Every structure is written in structure tokens, then in C-alpha cells.
Short mmCIF file of N, CA, C and O in Angstrom, two decimals:
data_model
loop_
_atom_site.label_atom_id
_atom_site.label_comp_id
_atom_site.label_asym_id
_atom_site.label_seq_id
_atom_site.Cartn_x
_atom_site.Cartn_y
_atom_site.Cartn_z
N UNK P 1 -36.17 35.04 -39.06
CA UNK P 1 -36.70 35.88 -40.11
C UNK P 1 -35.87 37.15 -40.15
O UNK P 1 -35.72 37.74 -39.08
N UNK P 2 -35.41 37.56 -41.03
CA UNK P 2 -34.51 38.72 -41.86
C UNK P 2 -35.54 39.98 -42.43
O UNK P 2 -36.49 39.78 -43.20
N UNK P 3 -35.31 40.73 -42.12
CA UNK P 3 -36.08 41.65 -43.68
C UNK P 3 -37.43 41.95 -43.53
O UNK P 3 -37.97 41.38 -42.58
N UNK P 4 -38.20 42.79 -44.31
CA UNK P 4 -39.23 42.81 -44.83
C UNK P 4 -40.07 41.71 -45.20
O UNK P 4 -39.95 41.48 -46.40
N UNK P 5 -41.13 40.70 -44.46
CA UNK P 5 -41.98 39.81 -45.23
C UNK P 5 -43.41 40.05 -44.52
O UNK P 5 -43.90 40.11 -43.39
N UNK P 6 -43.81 40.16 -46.05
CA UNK P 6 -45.30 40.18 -45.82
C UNK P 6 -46.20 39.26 -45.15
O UNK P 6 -47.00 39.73 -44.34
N UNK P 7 -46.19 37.90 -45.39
CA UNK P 7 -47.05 36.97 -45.03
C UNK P 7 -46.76 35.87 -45.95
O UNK P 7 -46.21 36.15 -47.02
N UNK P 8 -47.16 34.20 -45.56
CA UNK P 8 -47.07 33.17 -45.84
C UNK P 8 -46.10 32.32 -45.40
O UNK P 8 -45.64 32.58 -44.29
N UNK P 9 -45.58 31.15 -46.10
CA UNK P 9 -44.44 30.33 -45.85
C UNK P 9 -43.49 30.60 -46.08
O UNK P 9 -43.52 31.40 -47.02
N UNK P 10 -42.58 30.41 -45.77
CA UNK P 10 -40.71 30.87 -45.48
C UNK P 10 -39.91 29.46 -44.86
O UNK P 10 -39.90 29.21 -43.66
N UNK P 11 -39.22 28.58 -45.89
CA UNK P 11 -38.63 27.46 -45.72
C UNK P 11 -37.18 27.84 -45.66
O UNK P 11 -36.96 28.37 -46.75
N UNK P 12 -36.19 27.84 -45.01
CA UNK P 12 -35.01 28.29 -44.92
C UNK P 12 -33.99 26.95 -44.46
O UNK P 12 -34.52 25.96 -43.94
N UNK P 13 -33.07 26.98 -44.61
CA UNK P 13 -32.12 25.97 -44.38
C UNK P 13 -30.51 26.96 -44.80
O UNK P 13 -30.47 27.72 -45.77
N UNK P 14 -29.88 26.83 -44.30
CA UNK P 14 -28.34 28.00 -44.65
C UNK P 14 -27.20 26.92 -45.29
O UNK P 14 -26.21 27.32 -45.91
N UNK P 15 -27.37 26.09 -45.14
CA UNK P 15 -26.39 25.08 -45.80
C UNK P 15 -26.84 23.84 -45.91
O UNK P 15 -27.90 23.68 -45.30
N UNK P 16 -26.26 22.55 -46.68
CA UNK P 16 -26.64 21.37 -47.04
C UNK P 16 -26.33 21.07 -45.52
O UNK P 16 -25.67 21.83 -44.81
N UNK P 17 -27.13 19.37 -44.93
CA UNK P 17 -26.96 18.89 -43.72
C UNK P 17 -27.35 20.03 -42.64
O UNK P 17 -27.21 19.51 -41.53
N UNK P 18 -27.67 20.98 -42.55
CA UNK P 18 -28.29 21.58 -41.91
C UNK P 18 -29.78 21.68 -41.49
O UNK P 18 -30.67 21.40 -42.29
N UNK P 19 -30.09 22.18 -39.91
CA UNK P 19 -31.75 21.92 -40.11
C UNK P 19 -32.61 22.69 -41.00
O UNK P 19 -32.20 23.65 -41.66
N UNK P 20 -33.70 22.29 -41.01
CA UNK P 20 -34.62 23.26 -41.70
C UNK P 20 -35.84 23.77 -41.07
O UNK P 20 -36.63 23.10 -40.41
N UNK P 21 -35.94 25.31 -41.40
CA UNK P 21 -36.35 25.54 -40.63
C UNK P 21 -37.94 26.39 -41.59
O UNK P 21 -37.83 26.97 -42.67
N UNK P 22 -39.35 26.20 -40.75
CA UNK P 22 -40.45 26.46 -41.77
C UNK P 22 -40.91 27.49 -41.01
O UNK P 22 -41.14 27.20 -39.83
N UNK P 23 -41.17 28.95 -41.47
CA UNK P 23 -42.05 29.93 -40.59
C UNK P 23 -43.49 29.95 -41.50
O UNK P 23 -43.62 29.71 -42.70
N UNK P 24 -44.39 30.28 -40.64
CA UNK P 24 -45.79 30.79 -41.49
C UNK P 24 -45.67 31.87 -40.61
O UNK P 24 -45.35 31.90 -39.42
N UNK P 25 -46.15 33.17 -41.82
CA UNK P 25 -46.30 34.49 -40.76
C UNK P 25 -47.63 35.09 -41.73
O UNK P 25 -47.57 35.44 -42.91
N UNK P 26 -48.73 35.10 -40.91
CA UNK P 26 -50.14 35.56 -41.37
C UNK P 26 -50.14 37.15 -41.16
O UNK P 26 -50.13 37.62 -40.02
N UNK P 27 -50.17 38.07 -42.43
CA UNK P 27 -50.04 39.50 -42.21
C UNK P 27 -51.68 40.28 -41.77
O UNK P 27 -51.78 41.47 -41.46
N UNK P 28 -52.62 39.47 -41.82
CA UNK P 28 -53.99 39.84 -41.04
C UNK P 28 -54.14 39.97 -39.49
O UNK P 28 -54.39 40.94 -38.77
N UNK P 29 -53.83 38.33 -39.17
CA UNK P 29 -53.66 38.52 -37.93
C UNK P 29 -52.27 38.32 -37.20
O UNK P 29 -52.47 38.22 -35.99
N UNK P 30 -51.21 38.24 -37.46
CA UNK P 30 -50.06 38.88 -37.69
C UNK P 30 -49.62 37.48 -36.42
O UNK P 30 -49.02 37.46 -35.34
N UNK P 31 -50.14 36.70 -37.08
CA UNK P 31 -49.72 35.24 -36.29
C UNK P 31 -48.32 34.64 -36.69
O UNK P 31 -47.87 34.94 -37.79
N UNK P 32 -47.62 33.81 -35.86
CA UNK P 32 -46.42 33.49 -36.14
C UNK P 32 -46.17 32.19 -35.70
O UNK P 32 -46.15 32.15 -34.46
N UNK P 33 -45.90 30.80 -36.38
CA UNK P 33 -45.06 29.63 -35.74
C UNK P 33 -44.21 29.53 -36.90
O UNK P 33 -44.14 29.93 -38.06
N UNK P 34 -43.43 28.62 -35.82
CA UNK P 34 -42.11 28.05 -36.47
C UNK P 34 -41.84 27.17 -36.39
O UNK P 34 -41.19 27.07 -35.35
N UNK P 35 -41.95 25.79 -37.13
CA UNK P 35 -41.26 24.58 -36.78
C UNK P 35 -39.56 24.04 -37.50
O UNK P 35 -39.09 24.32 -38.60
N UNK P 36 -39.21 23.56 -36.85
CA UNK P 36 -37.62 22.90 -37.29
C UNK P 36 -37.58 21.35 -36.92
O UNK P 36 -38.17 20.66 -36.08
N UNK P 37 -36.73 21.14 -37.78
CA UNK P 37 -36.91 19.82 -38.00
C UNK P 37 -37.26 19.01 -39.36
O UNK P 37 -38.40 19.06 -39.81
N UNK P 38 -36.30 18.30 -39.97
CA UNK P 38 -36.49 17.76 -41.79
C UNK P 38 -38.52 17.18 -41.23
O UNK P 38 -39.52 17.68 -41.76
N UNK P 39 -38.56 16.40 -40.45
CA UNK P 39 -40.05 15.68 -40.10
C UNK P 39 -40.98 16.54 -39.99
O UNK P 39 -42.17 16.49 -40.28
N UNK P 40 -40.60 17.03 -39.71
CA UNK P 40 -41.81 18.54 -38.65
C UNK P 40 -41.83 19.48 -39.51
O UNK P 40 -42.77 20.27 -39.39
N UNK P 41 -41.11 19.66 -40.35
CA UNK P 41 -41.20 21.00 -41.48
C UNK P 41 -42.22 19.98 -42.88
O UNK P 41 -43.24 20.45 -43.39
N UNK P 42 -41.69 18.71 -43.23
CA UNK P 42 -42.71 17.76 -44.15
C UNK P 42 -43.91 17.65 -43.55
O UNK P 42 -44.86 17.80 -44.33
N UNK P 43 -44.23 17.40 -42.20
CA UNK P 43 -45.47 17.28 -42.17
C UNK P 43 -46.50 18.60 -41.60
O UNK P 43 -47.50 18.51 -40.89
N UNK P 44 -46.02 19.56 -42.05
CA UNK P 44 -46.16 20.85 -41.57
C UNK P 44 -46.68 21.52 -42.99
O UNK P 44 -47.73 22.16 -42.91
N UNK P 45 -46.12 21.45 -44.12
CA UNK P 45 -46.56 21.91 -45.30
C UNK P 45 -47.39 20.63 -46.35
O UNK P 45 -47.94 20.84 -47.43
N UNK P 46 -47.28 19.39 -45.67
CA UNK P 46 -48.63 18.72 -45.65
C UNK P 46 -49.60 18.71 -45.33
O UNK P 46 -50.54 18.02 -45.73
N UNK P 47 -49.55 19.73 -44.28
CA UNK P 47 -51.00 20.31 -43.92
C UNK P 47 -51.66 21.48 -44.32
O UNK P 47 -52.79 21.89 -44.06
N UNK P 48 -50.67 21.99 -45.06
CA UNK P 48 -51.38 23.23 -45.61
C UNK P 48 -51.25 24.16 -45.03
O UNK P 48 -52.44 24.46 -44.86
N UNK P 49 -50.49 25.19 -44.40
CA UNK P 49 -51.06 25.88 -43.15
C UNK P 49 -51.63 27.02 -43.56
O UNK P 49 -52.27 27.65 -42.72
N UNK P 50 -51.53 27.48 -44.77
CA UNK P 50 -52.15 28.58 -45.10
C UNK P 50 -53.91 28.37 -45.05
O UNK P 50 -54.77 29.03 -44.47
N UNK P 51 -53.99 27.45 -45.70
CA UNK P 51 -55.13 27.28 -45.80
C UNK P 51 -56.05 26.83 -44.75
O UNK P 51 -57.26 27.03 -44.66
N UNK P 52 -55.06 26.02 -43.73
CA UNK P 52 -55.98 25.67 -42.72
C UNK P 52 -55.83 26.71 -41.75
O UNK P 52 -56.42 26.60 -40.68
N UNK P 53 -55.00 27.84 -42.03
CA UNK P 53 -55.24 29.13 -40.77
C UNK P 53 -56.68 29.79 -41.44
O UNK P 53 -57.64 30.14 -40.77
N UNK P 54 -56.60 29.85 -42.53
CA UNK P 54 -57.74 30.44 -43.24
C UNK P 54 -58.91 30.48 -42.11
O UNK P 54 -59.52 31.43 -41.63
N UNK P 55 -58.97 29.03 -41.86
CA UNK P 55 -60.28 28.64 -41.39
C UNK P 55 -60.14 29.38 -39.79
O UNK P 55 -61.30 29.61 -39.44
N UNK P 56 -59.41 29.72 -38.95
CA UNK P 56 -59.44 30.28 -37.56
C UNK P 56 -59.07 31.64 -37.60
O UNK P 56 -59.39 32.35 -36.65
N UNK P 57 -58.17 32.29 -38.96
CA UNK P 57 -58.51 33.72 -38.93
C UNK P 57 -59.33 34.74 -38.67
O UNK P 57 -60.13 34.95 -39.58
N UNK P 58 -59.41 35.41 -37.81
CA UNK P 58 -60.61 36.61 -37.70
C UNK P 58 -59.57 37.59 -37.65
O UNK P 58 -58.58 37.23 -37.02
N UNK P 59 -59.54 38.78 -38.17
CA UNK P 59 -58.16 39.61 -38.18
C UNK P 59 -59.60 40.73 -37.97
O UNK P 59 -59.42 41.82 -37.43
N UNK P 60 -60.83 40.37 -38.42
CA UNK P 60 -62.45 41.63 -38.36
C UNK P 60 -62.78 41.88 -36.97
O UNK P 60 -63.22 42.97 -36.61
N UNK P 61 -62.52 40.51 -35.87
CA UNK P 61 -63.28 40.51 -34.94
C UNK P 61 -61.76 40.79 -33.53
O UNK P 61 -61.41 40.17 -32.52
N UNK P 62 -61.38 41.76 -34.09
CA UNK P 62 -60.65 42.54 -32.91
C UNK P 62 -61.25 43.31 -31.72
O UNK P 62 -62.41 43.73 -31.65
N UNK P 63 -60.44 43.39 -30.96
CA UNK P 63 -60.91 43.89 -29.77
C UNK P 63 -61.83 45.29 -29.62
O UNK P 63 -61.32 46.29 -30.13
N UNK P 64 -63.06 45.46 -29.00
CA UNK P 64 -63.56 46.95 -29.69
C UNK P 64 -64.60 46.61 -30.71
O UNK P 64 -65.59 47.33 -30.78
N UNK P 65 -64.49 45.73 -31.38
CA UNK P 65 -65.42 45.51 -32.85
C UNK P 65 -66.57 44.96 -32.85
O UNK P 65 -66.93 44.92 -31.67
N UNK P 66 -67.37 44.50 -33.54
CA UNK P 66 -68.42 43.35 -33.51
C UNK P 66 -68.70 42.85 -34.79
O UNK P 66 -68.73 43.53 -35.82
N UNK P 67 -68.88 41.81 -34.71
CA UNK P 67 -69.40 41.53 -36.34
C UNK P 67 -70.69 41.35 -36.52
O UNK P 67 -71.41 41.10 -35.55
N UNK P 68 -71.21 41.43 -37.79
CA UNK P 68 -72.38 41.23 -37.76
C UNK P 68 -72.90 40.64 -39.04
O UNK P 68 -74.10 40.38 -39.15
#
């Protein structure tokens, strides 16, 4: 990762025949993976990841806090 990014998916590859490479970066809870790999990057945005981080996000229930 380069630069300024806010949050979401980031598919990168630098040349043809090269790997590819998929970041998700969640700007709530400021979570980060990365997979590489043509297989592992397809079945990686077949899953959605935005949406399925949705579901384990708590960015409210930080350390110190409580929810209620």
C-alpha cells in the first residue's frame, strides 16, 4: 500500500503475468489483510469482505467503553 487510503478493497497487480495482490483496509477498526495469489484474491472478493467484516466490526466497543 502507497499513499493516502481510506478504507475498502485495493486490487493491485504492476504488470501483466504478474501476481495479484488484494488488500482490505477497514478505516473503523483500522483492520488489515492481504491476500496474493490469482486463486486467493478470486475467492477472496467472492466473499465479500466488506460486507462480511461488517458483521465482526465493533470499532464502539474499544477499550475503556461499554455499550449499551
Amino acid at each position: 500500500m502507497s499513499g493516502p487510503w481510506i478504507s475498502g478493497v485495493q486490487i493491485s497487480r504492476t504488470a501483466k503475468g504478474q501476481t495479484p495482490v488484494a488488500d482490505f483496509y477497514c478505516g473503523a477498526c483500522r483492520t488489515h489483510r492481504r491476500v496474493t495469489g490469482r486463486d486467493k484474491v478470486t475467492d477472496f472478493m467472492r466473499a465479500n469482505p466488506i460486507t462480511d467484516h461488517r458483521a465482526t466490526c465493533r470499532p464502539t466497543n474499544k477499550k475503556g467503553t461499554t455499550s449499551t
